Coordinates of C-alpha atoms and ligand atoms in Angstrom, one line a residue:
X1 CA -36.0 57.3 0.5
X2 CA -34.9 53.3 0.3
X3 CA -36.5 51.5 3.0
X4 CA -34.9 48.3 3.2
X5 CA -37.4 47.2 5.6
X6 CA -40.3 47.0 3.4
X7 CA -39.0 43.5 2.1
X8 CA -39.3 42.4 5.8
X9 CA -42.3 43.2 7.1
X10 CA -43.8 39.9 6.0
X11 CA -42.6 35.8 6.1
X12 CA -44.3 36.2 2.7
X13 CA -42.5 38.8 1.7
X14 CA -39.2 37.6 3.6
X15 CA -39.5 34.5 1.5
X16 CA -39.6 36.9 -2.0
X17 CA -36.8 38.3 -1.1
X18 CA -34.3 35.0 0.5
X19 CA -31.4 34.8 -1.2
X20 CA -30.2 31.3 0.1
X21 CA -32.3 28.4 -0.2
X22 CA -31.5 25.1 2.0
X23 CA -32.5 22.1 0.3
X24 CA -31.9 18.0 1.4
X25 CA -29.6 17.7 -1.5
X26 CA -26.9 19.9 0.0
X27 CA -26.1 18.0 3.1
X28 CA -24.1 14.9 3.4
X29 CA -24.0 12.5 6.7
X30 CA -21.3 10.7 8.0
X31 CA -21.5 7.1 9.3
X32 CA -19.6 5.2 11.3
X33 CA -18.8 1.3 10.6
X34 CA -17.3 -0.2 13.6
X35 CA -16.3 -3.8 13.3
X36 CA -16.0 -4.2 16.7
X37 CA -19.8 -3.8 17.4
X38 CA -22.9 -5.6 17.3
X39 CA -24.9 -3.6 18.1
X40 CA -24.6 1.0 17.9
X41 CA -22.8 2.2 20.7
X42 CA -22.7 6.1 21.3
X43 CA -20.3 8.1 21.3
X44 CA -19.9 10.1 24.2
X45 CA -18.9 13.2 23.0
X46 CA -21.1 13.4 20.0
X47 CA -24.3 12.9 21.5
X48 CA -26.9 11.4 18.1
X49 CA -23.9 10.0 16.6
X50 CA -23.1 6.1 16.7
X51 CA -20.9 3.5 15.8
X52 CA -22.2 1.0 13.8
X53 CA -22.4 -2.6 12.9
X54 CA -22.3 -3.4 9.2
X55 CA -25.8 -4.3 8.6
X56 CA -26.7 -1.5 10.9
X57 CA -25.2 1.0 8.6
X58 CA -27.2 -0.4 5.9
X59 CA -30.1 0.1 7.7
X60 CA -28.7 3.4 8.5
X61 CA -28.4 4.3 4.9
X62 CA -31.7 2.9 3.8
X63 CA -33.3 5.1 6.5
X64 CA -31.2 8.2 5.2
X65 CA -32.3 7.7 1.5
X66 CA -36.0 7.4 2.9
X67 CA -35.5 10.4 4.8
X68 CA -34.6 12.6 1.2
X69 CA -30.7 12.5 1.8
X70 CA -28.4 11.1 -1.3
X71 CA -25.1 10.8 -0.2
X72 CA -23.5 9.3 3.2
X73 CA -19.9 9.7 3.9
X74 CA -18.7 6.7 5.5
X75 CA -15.6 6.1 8.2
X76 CA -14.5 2.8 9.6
X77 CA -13.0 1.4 12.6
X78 CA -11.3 -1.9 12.0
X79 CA -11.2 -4.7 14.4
X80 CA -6.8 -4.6 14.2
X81 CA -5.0 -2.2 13.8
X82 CA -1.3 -2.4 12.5
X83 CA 1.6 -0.2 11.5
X84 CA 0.5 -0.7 7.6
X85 CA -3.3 -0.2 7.7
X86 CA -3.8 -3.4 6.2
X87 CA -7.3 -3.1 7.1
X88 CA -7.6 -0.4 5.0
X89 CA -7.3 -1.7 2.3
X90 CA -8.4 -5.5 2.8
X91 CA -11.2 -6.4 0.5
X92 CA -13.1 -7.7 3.4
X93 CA -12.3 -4.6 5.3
X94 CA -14.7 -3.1 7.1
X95 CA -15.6 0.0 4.9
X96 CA -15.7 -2.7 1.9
X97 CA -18.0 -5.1 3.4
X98 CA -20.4 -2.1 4.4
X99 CA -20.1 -0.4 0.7
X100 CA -21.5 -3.9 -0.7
X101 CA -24.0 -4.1 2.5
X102 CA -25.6 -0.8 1.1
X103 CA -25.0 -0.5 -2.3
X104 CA -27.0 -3.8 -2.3
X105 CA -29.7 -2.6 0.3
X106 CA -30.0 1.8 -2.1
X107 CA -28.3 1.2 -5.1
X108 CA -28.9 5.1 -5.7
X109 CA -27.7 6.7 -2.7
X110 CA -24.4 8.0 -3.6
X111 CA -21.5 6.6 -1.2
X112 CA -18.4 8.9 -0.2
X113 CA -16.0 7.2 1.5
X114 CA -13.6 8.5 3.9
X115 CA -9.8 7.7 2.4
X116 CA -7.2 7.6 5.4
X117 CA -5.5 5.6 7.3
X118 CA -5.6 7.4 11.1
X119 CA -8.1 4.7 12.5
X120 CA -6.1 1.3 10.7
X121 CA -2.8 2.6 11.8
X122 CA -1.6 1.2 15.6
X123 CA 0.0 4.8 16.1
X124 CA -2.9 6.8 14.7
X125 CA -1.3 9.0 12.4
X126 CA -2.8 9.3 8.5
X127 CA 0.3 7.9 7.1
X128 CA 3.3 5.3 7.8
X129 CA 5.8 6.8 10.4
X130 CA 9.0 6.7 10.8
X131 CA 10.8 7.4 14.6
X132 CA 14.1 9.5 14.6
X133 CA 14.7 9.6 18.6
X134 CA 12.3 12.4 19.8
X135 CA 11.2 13.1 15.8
X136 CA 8.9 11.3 13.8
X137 CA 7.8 12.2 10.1
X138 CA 5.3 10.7 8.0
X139 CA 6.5 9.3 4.9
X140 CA 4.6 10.4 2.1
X141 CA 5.3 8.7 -1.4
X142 CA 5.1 5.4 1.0
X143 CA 1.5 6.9 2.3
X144 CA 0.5 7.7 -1.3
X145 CA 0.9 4.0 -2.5
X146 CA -1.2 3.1 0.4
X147 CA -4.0 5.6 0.2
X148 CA -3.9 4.5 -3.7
X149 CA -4.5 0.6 -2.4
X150 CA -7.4 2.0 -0.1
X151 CA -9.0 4.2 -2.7
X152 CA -9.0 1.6 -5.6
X153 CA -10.6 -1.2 -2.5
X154 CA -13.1 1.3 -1.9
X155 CA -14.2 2.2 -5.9
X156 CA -14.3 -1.9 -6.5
X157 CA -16.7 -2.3 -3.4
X158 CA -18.9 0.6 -4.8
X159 CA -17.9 3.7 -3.9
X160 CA -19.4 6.0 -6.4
X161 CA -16.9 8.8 -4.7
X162 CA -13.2 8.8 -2.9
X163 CA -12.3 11.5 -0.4
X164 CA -8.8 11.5 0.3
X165 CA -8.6 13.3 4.0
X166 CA -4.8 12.8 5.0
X167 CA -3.2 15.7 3.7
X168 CA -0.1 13.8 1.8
X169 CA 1.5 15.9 -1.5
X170 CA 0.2 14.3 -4.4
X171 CA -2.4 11.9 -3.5
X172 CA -4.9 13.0 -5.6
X173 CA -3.1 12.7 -8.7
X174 CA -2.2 9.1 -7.7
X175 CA -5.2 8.2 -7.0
X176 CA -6.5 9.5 -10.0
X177 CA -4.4 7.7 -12.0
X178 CA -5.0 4.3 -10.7
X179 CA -8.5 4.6 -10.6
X180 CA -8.5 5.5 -14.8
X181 CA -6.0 2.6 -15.4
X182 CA -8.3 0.1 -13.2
X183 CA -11.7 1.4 -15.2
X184 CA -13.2 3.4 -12.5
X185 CA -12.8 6.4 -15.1
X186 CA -16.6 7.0 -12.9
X187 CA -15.5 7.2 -9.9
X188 CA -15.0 11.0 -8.9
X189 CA -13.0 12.2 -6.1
X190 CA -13.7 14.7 -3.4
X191 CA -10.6 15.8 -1.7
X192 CA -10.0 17.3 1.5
X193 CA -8.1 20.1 -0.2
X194 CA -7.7 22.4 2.5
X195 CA -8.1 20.3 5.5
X196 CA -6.3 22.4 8.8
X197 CA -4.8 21.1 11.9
X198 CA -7.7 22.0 14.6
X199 CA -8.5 21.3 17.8
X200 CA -12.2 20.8 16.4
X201 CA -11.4 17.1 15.5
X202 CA -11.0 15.6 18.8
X203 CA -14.5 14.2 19.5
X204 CA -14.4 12.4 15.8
X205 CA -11.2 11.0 17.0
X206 CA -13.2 9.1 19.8
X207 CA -15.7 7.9 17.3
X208 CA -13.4 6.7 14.9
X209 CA -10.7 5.8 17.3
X210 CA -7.8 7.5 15.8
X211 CA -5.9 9.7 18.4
X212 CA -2.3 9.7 17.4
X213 CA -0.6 8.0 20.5
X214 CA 2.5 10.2 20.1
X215 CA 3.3 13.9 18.1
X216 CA 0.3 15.5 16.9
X217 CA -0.9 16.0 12.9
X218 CA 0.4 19.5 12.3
X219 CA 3.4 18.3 10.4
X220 CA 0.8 17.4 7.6
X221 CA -2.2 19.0 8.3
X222 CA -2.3 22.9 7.7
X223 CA -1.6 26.2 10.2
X224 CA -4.5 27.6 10.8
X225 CA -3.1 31.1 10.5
X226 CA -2.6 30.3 6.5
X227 CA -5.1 31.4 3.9
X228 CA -2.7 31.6 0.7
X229 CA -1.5 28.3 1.8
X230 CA -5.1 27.3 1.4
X231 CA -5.6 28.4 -2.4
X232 CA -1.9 26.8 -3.1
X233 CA -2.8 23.2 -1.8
X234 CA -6.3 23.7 -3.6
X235 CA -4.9 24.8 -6.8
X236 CA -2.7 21.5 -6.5
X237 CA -5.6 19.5 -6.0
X238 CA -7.7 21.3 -8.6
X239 CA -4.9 20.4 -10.9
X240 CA -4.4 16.7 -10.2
X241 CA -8.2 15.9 -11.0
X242 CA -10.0 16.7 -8.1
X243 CA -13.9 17.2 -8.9
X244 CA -14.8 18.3 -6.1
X245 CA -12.6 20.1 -3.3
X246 CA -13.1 20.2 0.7
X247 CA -12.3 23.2 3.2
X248 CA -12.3 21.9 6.8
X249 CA -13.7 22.2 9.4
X250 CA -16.4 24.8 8.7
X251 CA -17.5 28.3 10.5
X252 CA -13.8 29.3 11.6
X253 CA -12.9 29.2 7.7
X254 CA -15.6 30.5 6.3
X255 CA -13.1 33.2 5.0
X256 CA -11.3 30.0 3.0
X257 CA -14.7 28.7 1.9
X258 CA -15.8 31.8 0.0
X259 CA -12.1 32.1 -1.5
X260 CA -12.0 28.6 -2.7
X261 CA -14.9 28.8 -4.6
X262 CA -15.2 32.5 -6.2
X263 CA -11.7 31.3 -7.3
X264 CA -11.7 28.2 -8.6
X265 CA -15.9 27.7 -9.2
X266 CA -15.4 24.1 -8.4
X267 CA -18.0 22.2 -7.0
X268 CA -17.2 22.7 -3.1
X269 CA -17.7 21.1 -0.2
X270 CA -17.0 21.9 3.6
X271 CA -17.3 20.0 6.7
X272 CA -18.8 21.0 9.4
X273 CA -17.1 18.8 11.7
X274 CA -17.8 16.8 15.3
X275 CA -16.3 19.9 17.7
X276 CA -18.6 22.4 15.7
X277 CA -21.5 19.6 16.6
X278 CA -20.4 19.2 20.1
X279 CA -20.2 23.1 20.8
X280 CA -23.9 23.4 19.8
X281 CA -24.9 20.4 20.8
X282 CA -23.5 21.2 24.7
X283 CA -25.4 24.2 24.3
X284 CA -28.4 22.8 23.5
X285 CA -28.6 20.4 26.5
X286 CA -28.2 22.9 28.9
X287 CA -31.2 25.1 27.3
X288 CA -28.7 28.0 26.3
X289 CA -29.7 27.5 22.4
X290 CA -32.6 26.2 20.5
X291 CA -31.1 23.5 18.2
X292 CA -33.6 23.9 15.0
X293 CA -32.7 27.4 15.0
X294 CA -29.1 27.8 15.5
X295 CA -28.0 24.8 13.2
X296 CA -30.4 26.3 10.2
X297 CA -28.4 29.7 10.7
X298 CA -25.4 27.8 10.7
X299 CA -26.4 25.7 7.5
X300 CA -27.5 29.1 5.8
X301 CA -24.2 30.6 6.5
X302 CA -22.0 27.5 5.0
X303 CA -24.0 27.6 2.1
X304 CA -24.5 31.4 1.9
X305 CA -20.4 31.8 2.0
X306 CA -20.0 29.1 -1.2
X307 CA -21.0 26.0 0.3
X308 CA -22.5 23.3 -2.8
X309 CA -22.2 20.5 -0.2
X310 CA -22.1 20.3 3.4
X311 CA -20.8 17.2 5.5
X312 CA -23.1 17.3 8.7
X313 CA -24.1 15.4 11.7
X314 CA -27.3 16.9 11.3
X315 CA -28.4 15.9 8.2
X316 CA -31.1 13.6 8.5
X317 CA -32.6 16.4 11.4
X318 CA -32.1 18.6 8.5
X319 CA -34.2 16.2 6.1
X320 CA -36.9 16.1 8.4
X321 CA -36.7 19.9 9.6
X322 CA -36.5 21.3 6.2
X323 CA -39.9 18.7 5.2
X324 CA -41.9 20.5 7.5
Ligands
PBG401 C1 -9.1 11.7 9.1 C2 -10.3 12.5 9.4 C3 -10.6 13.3 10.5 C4 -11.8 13.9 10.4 C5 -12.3 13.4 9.1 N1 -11.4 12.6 8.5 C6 -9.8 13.5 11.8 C7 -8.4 14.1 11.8 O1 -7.9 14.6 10.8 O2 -7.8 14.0 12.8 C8 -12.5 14.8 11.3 C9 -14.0 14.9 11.2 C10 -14.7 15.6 12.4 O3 -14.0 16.1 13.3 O4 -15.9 15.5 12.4 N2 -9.5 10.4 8.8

């Protein structure tokens, strides 16, 4: 007779027999570069998480690499905001001046940075807009050459790795292009390949500051209720150079995730994102769940159902958890 339970009986023999593995290396934490602060301010609905001054982040990062982690995925919040994201793309943007903050405080730790233009933009959407009455549409060859500005900023302050997160046609392959004509032939690019329209965003959107102020993102964003959709805008990605691709936000695609990569064996990534954090975290503070617990289930899962990397807010309670 097979007794599956013989495998169980002890955490010795539980261990034997694990088939997923969490390690430091698989988690990636987001910062937060606010040049509007001095000094970290909360954020209300993402209780842990912080905006940051520049040298804070640095600090931030140096305290990350210490903890084990090697990569950070950085967002920032510029002090103006107009209708062509300059400030995405300045050289002494925000996200710039914190890239050489870092890279000069952990040379090594390996810096994503977020490419979009939600948070520079005065109406908040991820590309330039144009109004038709009651309609508005985001233009996209005019939002490619900008994302393309912001990506080539980014690799010249030191990103070692872009992550285009707007959702435009073709931006990858733009992107990769310019970087290779420019030299950065080194820098890779992580794109949000399947990124879906979700109400699970709308607690990053205080951090970041980037609600839209009118419509909402779904004209560019994906349906939710699409999972051949998902594969399609992958495989484009895939195509256009992408090395590694992103399936977003996490548990309620888990389906995606483990499609993505038995299909295209890519290195993948998903992100677990700040309404996945705030759900648990609610939880937490009232006493219903016990916060080690749940989040290593959830980490086990992501990376269980095809996860290589996973973008967390908990990464560095991860680092320590996973240490002990
Ligand atoms: C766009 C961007 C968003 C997130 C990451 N990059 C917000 C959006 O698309 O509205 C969400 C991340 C999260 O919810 O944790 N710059």
């Amino acid at each position: 007779m097979h007794r599956p339970r013989r495998l169980r009986r002890s955490p010795a023999l539980r261990n034997l027999a694990r088939e997923t593995h969490l390690s430091v290396h698989d988690f990636v934490l987001p910062l937060f570069v606010s040049e509007k602060v001095q000094q970290r301010r909360p954020i209300a609905s993402m209780p842990g998480v912080f905006q940051l001054s520049a040298k804070e982040v640095a600090d931030e990062a140096r305290a990350a690499q210490d903890l084990g982690l090697q990569a950070i995925l950085l967002f920032g919040i510029p002090e103006q905001k107009d209708e062509q994201a300059s400030g995405a793309y300045a050289e002494d943007g925000i996200v710039q001046k914190a890239l050489r903050a870092i890279k000069s405080k952990c040379p090594d730790l390996v810096t994503i940075t977020d490419v979009c233009l939600c948070e520079y933009m005065s109406h908040g959407h991820c590309g330039v807009t144009r109004i038709d009455g009651d309609h508005f549409h985001v233009l996209n060859d005019e939002t490619v050459e900008l994302l393309v500005k912001t990506a080539l900023s980014h690799a010249a302050a030191g990103a070692d790795i872009v992550a285009p997160s707007d959702m435009m046609d073709g931006r990858v392959g733009a992107i990769r292009e310019a970087l290779d004509e420019r030299g950065f032939d080194q820098t890779s690019i992580m794109s949000y390949a399947a990124k879906f329209a979700s109400a699970f965003y709308g607690p990053f959107r205080e951090a970041a500051e980037s609600p839209p102020q009118f419509g909402d993102r779904r004209s560019y964003q994906m349906d939710f209720a699409n999972a051949n959709e998902a594969l399609r805008e992958v495989a484009l990605d895939v195509d256009e150079g992408a090395d590694i691709v992103m399936v977003k936000p996490a548990l309620p695609y888990m389906d995606i995730l483990w499609r993505v990569r038995e299909r295209f064996r890519k290195p993948t990534a998903v992100y677990h994102v700040s309404g996945e954090y705030a759900m648990v975290k609610s939880a937490v503070e009232k006493g219903f769940l016990n916060e080690r617990d749940a989040v290593i289930e959830i980490m086990t899962a992501l990376k269980r159902a095809g996860a290589d990397i996973i973008v967390t807010y908990w990464a560095r309670e991860l680092a320590r958890w996973l240490r002990e």
